[in-house]
PDB file of C-alpha atoms in Angstrom:
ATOM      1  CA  UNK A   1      12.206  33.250 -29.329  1.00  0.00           C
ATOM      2  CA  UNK A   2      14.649  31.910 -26.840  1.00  0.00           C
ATOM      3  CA  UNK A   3      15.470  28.406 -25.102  1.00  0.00           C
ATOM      4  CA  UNK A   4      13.554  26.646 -23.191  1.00  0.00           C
ATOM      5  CA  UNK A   5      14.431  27.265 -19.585  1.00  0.00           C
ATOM      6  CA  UNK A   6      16.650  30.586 -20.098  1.00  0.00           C
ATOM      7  CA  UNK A   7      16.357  33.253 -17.315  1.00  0.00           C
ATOM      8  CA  UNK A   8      14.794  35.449 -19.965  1.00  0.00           C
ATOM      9  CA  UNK A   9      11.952  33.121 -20.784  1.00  0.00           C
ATOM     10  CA  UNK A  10      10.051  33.970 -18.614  1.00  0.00           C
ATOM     11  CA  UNK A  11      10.345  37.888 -18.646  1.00  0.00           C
ATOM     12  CA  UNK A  12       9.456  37.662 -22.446  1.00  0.00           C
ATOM     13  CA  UNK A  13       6.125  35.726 -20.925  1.00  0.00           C
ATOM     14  CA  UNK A  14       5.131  38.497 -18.791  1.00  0.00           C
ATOM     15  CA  UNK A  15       5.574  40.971 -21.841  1.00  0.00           C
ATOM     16  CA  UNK A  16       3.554  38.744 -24.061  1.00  0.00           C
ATOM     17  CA  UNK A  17       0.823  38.025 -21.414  1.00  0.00           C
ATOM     18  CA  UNK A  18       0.518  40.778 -19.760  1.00  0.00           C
ATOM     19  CA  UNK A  19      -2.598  41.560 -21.649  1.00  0.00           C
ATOM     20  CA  UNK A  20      -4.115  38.050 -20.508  1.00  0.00           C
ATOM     21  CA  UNK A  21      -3.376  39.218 -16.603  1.00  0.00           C
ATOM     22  CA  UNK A  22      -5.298  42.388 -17.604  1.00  0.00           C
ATOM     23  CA  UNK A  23      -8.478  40.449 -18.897  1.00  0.00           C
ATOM     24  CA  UNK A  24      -8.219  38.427 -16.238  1.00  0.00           C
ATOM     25  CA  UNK A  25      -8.382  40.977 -13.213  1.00  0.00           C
ATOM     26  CA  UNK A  26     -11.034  42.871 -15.622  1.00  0.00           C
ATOM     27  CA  UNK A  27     -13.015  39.950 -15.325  1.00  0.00           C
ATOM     28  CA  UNK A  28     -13.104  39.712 -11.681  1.00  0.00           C
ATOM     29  CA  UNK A  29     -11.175  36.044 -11.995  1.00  0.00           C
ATOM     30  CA  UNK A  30      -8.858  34.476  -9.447  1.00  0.00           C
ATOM     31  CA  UNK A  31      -5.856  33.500 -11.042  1.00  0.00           C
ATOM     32  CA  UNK A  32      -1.898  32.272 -10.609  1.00  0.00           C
ATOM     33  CA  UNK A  33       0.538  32.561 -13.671  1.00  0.00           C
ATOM     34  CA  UNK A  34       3.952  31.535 -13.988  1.00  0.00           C
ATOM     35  CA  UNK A  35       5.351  32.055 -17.599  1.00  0.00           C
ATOM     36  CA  UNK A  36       2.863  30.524 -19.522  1.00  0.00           C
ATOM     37  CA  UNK A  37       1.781  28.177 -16.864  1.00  0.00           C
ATOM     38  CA  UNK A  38      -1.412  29.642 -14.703  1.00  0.00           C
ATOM     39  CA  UNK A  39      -4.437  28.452 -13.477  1.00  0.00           C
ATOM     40  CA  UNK A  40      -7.620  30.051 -13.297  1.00  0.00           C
ATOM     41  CA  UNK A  41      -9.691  29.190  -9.988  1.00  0.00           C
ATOM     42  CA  UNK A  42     -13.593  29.331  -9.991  1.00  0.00           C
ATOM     43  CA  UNK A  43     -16.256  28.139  -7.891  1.00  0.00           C
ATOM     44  CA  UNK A  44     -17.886  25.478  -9.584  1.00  0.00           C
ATOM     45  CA  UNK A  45     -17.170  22.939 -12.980  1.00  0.00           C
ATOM     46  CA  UNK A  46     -19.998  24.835 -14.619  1.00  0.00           C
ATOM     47  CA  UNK A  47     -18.033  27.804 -14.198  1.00  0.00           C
ATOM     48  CA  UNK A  48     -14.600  26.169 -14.874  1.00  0.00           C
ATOM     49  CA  UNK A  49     -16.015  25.156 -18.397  1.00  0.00           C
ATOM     50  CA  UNK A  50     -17.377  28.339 -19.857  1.00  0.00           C
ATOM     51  CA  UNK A  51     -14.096  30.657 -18.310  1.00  0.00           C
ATOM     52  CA  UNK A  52     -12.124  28.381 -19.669  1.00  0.00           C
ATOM     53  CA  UNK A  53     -13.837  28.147 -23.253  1.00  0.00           C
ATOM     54  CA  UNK A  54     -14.007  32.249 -23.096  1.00  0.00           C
ATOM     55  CA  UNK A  55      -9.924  32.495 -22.119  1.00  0.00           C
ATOM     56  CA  UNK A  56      -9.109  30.108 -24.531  1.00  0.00           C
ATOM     57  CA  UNK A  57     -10.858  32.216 -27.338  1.00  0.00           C
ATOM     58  CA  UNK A  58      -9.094  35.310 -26.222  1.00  0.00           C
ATOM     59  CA  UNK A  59      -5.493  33.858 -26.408  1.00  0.00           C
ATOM     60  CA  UNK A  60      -6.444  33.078 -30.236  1.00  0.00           C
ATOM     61  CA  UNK A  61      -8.343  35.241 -31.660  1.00  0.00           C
ATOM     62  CA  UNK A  62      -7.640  38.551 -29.474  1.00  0.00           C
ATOM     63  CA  UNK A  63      -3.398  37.665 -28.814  1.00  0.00           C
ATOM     64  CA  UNK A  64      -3.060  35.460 -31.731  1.00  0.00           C
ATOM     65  CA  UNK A  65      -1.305  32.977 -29.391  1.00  0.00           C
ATOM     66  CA  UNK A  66      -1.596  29.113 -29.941  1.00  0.00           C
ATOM     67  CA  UNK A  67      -3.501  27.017 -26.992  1.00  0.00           C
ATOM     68  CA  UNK A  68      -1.479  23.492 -26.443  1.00  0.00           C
ATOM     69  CA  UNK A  69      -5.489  21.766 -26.111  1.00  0.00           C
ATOM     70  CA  UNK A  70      -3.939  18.462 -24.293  1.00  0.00           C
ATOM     71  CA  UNK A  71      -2.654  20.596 -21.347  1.00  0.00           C
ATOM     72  CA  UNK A  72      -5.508  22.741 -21.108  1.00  0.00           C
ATOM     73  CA  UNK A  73      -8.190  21.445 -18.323  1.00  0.00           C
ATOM     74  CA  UNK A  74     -10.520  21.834 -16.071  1.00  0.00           C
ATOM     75  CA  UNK A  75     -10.331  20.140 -13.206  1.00  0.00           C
ATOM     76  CA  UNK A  76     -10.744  19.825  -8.660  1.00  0.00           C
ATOM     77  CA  UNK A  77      -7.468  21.860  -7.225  1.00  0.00           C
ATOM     78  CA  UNK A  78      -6.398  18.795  -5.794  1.00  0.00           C
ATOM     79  CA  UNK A  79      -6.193  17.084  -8.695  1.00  0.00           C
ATOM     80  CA  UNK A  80      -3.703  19.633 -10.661  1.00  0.00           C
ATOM     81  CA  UNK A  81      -0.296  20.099 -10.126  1.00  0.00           C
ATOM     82  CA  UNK A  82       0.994  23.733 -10.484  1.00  0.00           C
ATOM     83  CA  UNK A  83       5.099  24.074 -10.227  1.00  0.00           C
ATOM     84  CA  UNK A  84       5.476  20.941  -8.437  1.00  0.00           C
ATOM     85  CA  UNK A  85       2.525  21.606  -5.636  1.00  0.00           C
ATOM     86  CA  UNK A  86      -0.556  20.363  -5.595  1.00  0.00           C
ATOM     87  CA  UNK A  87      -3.174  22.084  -2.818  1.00  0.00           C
ATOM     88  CA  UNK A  88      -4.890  19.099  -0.867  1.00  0.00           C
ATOM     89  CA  UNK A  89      -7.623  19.754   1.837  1.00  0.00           C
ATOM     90  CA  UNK A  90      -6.133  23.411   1.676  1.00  0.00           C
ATOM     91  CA  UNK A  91      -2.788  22.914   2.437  1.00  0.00           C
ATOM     92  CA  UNK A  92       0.533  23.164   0.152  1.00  0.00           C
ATOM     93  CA  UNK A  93       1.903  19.650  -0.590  1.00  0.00           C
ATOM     94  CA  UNK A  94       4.700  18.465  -3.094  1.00  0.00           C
ATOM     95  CA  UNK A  95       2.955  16.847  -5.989  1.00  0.00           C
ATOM     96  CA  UNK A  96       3.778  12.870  -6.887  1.00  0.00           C
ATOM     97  CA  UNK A  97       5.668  14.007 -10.094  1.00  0.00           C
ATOM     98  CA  UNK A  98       8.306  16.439  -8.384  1.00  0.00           C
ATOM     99  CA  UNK A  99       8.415  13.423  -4.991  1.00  0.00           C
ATOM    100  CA  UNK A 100       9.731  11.218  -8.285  1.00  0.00           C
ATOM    101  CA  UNK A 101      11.932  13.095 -10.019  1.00  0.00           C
ATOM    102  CA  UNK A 102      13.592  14.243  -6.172  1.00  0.00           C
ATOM    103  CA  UNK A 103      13.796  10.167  -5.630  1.00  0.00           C
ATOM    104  CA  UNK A 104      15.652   9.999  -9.604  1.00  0.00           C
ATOM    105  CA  UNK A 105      18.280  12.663  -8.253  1.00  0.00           C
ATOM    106  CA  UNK A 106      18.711  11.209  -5.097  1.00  0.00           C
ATOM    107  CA  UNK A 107      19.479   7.800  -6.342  1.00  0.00           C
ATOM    108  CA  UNK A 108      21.996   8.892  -8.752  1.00  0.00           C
ATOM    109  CA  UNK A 109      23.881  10.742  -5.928  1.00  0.00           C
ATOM    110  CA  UNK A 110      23.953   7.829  -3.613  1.00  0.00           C
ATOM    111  CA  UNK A 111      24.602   4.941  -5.536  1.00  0.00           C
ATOM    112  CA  UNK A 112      26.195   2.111  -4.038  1.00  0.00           C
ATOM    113  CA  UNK A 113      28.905   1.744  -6.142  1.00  0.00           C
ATOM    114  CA  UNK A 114      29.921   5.421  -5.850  1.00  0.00           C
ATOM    115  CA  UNK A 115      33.839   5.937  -4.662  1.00  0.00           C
ATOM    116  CA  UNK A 116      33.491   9.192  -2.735  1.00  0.00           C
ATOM    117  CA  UNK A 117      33.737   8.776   1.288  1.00  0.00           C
ATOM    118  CA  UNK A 118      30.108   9.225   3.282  1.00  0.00           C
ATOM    119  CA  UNK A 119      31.081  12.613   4.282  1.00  0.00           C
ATOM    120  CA  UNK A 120      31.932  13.877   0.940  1.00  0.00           C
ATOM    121  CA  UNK A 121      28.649  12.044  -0.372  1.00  0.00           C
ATOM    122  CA  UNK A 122      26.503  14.188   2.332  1.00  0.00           C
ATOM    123  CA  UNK A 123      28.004  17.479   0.900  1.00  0.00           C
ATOM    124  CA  UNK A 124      27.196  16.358  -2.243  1.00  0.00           C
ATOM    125  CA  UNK A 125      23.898  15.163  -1.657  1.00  0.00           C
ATOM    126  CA  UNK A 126      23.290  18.231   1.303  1.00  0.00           C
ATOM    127  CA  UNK A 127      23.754  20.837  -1.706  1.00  0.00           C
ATOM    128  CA  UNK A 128      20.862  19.158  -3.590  1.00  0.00           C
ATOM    129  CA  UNK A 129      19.371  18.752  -0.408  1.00  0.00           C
ATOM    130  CA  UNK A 130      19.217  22.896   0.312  1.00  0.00           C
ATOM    131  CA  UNK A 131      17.978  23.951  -3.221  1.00  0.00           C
ATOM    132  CA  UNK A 132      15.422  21.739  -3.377  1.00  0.00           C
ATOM    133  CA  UNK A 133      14.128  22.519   0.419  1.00  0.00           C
ATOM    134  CA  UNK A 134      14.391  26.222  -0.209  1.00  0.00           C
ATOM    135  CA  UNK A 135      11.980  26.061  -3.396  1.00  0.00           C
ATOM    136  CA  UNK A 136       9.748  22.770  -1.493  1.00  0.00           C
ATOM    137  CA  UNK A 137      10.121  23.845   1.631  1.00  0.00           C
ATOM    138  CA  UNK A 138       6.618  25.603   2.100  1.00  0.00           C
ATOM    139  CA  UNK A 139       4.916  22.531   1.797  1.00  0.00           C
ATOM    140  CA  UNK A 140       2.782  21.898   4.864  1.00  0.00           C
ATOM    141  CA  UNK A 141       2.756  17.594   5.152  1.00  0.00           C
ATOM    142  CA  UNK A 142       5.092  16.998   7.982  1.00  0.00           C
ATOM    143  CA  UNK A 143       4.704  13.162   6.698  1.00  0.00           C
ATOM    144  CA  UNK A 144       5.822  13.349   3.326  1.00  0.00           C
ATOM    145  CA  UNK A 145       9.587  15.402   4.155  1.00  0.00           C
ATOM    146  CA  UNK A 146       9.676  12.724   7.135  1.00  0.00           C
ATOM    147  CA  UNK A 147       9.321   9.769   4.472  1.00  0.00           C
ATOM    148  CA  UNK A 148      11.718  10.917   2.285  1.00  0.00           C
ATOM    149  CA  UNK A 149      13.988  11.765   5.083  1.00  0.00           C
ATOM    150  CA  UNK A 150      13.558   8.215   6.556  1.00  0.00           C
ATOM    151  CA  UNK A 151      14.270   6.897   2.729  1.00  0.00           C
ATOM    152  CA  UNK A 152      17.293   9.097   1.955  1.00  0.00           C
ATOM    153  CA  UNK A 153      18.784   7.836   5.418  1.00  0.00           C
ATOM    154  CA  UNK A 154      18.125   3.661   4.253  1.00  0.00           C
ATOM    155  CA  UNK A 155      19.935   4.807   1.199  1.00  0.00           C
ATOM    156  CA  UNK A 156      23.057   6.047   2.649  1.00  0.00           C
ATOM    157  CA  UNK A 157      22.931   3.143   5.191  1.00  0.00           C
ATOM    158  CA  UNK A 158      23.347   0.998   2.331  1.00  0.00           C
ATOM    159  CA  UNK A 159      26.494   2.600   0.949  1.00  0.00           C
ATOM    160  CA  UNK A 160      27.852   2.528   4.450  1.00  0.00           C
ATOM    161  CA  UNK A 161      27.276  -0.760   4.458  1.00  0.00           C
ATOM    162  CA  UNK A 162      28.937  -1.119   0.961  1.00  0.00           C
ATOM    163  CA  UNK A 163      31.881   0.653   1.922  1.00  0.00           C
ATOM    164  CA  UNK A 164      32.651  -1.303   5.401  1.00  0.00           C
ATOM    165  CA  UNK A 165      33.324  -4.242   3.772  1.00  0.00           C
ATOM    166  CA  UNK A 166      35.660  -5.273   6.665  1.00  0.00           C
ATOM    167  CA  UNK A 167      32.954  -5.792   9.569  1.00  0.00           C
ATOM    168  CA  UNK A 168      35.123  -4.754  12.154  1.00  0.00           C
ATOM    169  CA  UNK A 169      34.582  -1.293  11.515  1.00  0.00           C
ATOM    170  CA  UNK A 170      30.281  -1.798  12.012  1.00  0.00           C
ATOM    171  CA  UNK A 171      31.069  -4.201  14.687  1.00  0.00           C
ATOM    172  CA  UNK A 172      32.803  -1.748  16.601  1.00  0.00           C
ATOM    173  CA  UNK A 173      30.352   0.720  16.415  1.00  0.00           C
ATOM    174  CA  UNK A 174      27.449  -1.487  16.983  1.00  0.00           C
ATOM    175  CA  UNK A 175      29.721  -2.596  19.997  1.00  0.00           C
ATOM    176  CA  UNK A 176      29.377   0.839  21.071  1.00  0.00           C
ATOM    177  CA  UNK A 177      25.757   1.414  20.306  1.00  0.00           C
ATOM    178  CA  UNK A 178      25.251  -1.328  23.203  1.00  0.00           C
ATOM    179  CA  UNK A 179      25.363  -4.776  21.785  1.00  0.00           C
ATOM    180  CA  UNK A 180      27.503  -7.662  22.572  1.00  0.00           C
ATOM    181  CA  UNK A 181      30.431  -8.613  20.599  1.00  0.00           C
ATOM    182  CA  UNK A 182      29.125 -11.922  19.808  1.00  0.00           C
ATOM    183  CA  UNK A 183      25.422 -10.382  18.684  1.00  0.00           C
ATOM    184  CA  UNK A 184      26.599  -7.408  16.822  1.00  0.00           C
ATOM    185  CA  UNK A 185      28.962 -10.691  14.602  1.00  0.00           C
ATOM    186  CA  UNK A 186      26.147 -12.669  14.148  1.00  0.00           C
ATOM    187  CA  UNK A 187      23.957  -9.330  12.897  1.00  0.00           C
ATOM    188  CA  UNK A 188      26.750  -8.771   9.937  1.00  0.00           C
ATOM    189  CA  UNK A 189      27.154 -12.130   8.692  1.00  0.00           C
ATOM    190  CA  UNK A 190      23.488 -12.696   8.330  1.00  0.00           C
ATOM    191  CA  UNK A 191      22.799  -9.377   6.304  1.00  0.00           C
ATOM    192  CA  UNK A 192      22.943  -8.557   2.203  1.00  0.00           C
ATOM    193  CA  UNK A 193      23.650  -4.429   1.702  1.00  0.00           C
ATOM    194  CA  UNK A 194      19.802  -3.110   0.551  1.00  0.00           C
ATOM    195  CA  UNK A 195      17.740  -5.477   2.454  1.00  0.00           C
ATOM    196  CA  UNK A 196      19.928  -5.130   6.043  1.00  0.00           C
ATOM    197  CA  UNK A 197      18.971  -1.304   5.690  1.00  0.00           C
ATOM    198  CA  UNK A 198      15.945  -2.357   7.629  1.00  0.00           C
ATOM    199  CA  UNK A 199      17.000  -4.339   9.805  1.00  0.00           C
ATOM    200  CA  UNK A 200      16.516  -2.916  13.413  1.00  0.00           C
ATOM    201  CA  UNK A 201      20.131  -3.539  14.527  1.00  0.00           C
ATOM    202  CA  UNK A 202      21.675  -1.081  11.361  1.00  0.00           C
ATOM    203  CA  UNK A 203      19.019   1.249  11.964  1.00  0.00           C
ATOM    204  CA  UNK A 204      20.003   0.977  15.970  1.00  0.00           C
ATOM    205  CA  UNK A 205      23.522   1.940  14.690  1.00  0.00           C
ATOM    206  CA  UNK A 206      23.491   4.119  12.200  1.00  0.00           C
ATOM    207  CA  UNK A 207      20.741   6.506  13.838  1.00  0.00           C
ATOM    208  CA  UNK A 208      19.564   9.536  13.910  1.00  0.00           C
ATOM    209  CA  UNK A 209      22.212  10.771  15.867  1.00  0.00           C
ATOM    210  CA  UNK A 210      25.014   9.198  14.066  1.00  0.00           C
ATOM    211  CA  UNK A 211      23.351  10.726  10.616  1.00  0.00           C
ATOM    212  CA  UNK A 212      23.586  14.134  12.068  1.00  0.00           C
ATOM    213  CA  UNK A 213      27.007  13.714  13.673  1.00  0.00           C
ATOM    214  CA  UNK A 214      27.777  13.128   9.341  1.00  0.00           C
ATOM    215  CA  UNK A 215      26.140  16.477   8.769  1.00  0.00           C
ATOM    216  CA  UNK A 216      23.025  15.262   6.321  1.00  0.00           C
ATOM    217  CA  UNK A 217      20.362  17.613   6.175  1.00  0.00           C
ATOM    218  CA  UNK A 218      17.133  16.651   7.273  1.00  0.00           C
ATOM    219  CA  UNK A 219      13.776  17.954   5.521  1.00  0.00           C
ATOM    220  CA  UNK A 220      11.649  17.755   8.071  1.00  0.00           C
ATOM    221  CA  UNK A 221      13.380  20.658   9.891  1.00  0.00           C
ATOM    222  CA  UNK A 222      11.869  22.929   7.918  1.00  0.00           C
ATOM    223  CA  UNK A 223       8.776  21.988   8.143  1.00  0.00           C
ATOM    224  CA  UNK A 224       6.366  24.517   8.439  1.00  0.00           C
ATOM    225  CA  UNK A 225       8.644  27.268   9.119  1.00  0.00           C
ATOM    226  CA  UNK A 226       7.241  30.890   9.091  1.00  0.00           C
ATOM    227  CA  UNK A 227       7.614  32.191   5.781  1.00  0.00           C
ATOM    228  CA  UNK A 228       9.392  35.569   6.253  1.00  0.00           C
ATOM    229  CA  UNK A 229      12.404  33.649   8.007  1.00  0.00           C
ATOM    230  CA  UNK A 230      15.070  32.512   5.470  1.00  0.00           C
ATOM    231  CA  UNK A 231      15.620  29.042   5.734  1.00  0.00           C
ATOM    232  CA  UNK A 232      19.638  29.050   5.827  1.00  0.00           C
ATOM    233  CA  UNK A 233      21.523  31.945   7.559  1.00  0.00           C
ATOM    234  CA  UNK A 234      24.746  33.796   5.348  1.00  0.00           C
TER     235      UNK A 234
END
């Protein structure tokens, strides 16, 4: 055996089941394996039962392998997720599971109270940023990258807002954004770091433009890209 997660893991899969992806294609079956993770796609629940039943009897008695029953299902695509996609209306979206545990990373790598500068924070967080598009970045929901772009930018307003903690500095740029001195005073004493992310005036100032002027990353511009183009250049 080996760990859990080791690059050889899953070569030793392909060794052991390579006999599996023979019965398989011998039995005319549609089918995606990863490791020891695959699904089996059929036209009907009928159908879903009894393949499933018949596979799970060959991995035991035929390869002698054990079957973990609580993971084994049979279930509508939609409803599965398969290496952190799930296939909706028949297009590729990130499942709810991998959405959460991108949200867990994100959050640790902006947190308020962190002492790195914005900039250095965006490297940071723009290196997560990259592997994660470049495995996720096939998905096909423009909506869901453009939520969790619009989410990641509310949480690095907040630790903007954290950091200035002389307003002069956000009063001069919202100064320069367009409002008067006297309005873009009143906006900062009035506002509480999380909760003033939303407020129009912050969002006003710190911008799209101003975001990208930082260098952050944005998902949604990879979005539906073709997939034979690599999504950064050397």
């Amino acid at each position: 055996g080996c760990p859990q997660g080791s690059p050889v893991s899953p070569m030793l899969s392909n060794i052991v089941l390579n006999e599996l992806d023979q019965e398989l294609e011998r039995r005319g079956h549609r089918y995606c394996r990863w490791a020891d993770d695959f699904l089996i796609l059929v036209k009907s629940e009928r159908a879903a039962r009894r393949v499933m039943d018949g596979i799970v009897k060959y991995l035991e008695e035929e390869l002698r392998l054990p079957v973990n029953k609580e993971k084994s299902m049979t279930s509508p695509i939609k409803d599965v997720p398969f290496l952190g996609f799930q296939i909706l209306r028949g297009k590729i979206r990130v499942s709810n599971k991998a959405r959460a545990k991108f949200k867990d990373k994100v959050r640790r790598l902006t947190q308020r109270n962190n002492p790195l500068s914005m900039s250095e924070n965006i490297q940071e967080l723009n290196k997560y940023l990259q592997g994660w598009v470049a495995y996720f970045g096939i998905q096909e929901f423009k909506k869901i990258f453009g939520e969790l772009d619009a989410w990641i930018r509310n949480r690095l307003r907040s630790m903007q807002l954290k950091k200035w903690k002389n307003p002069h500095k956000f009063q001069r740029i919202m100064i320069q954004s367009g409002f008067k001195p006297q309005d873009a005073h009143r906006v900062w004493v009035s506002m509480n770091k999380w909760q003033s992310v939303h407020r129009r005036a912050v969002r006003f100032t710190l911008n799209l433009k101003w975001f990208r002027a930082q260098g952050l990353l944005f998902l949604n511009d990879f979005t539906k890209r073709p997939l034979e183009l690599p999504l950064f250049s050397r």
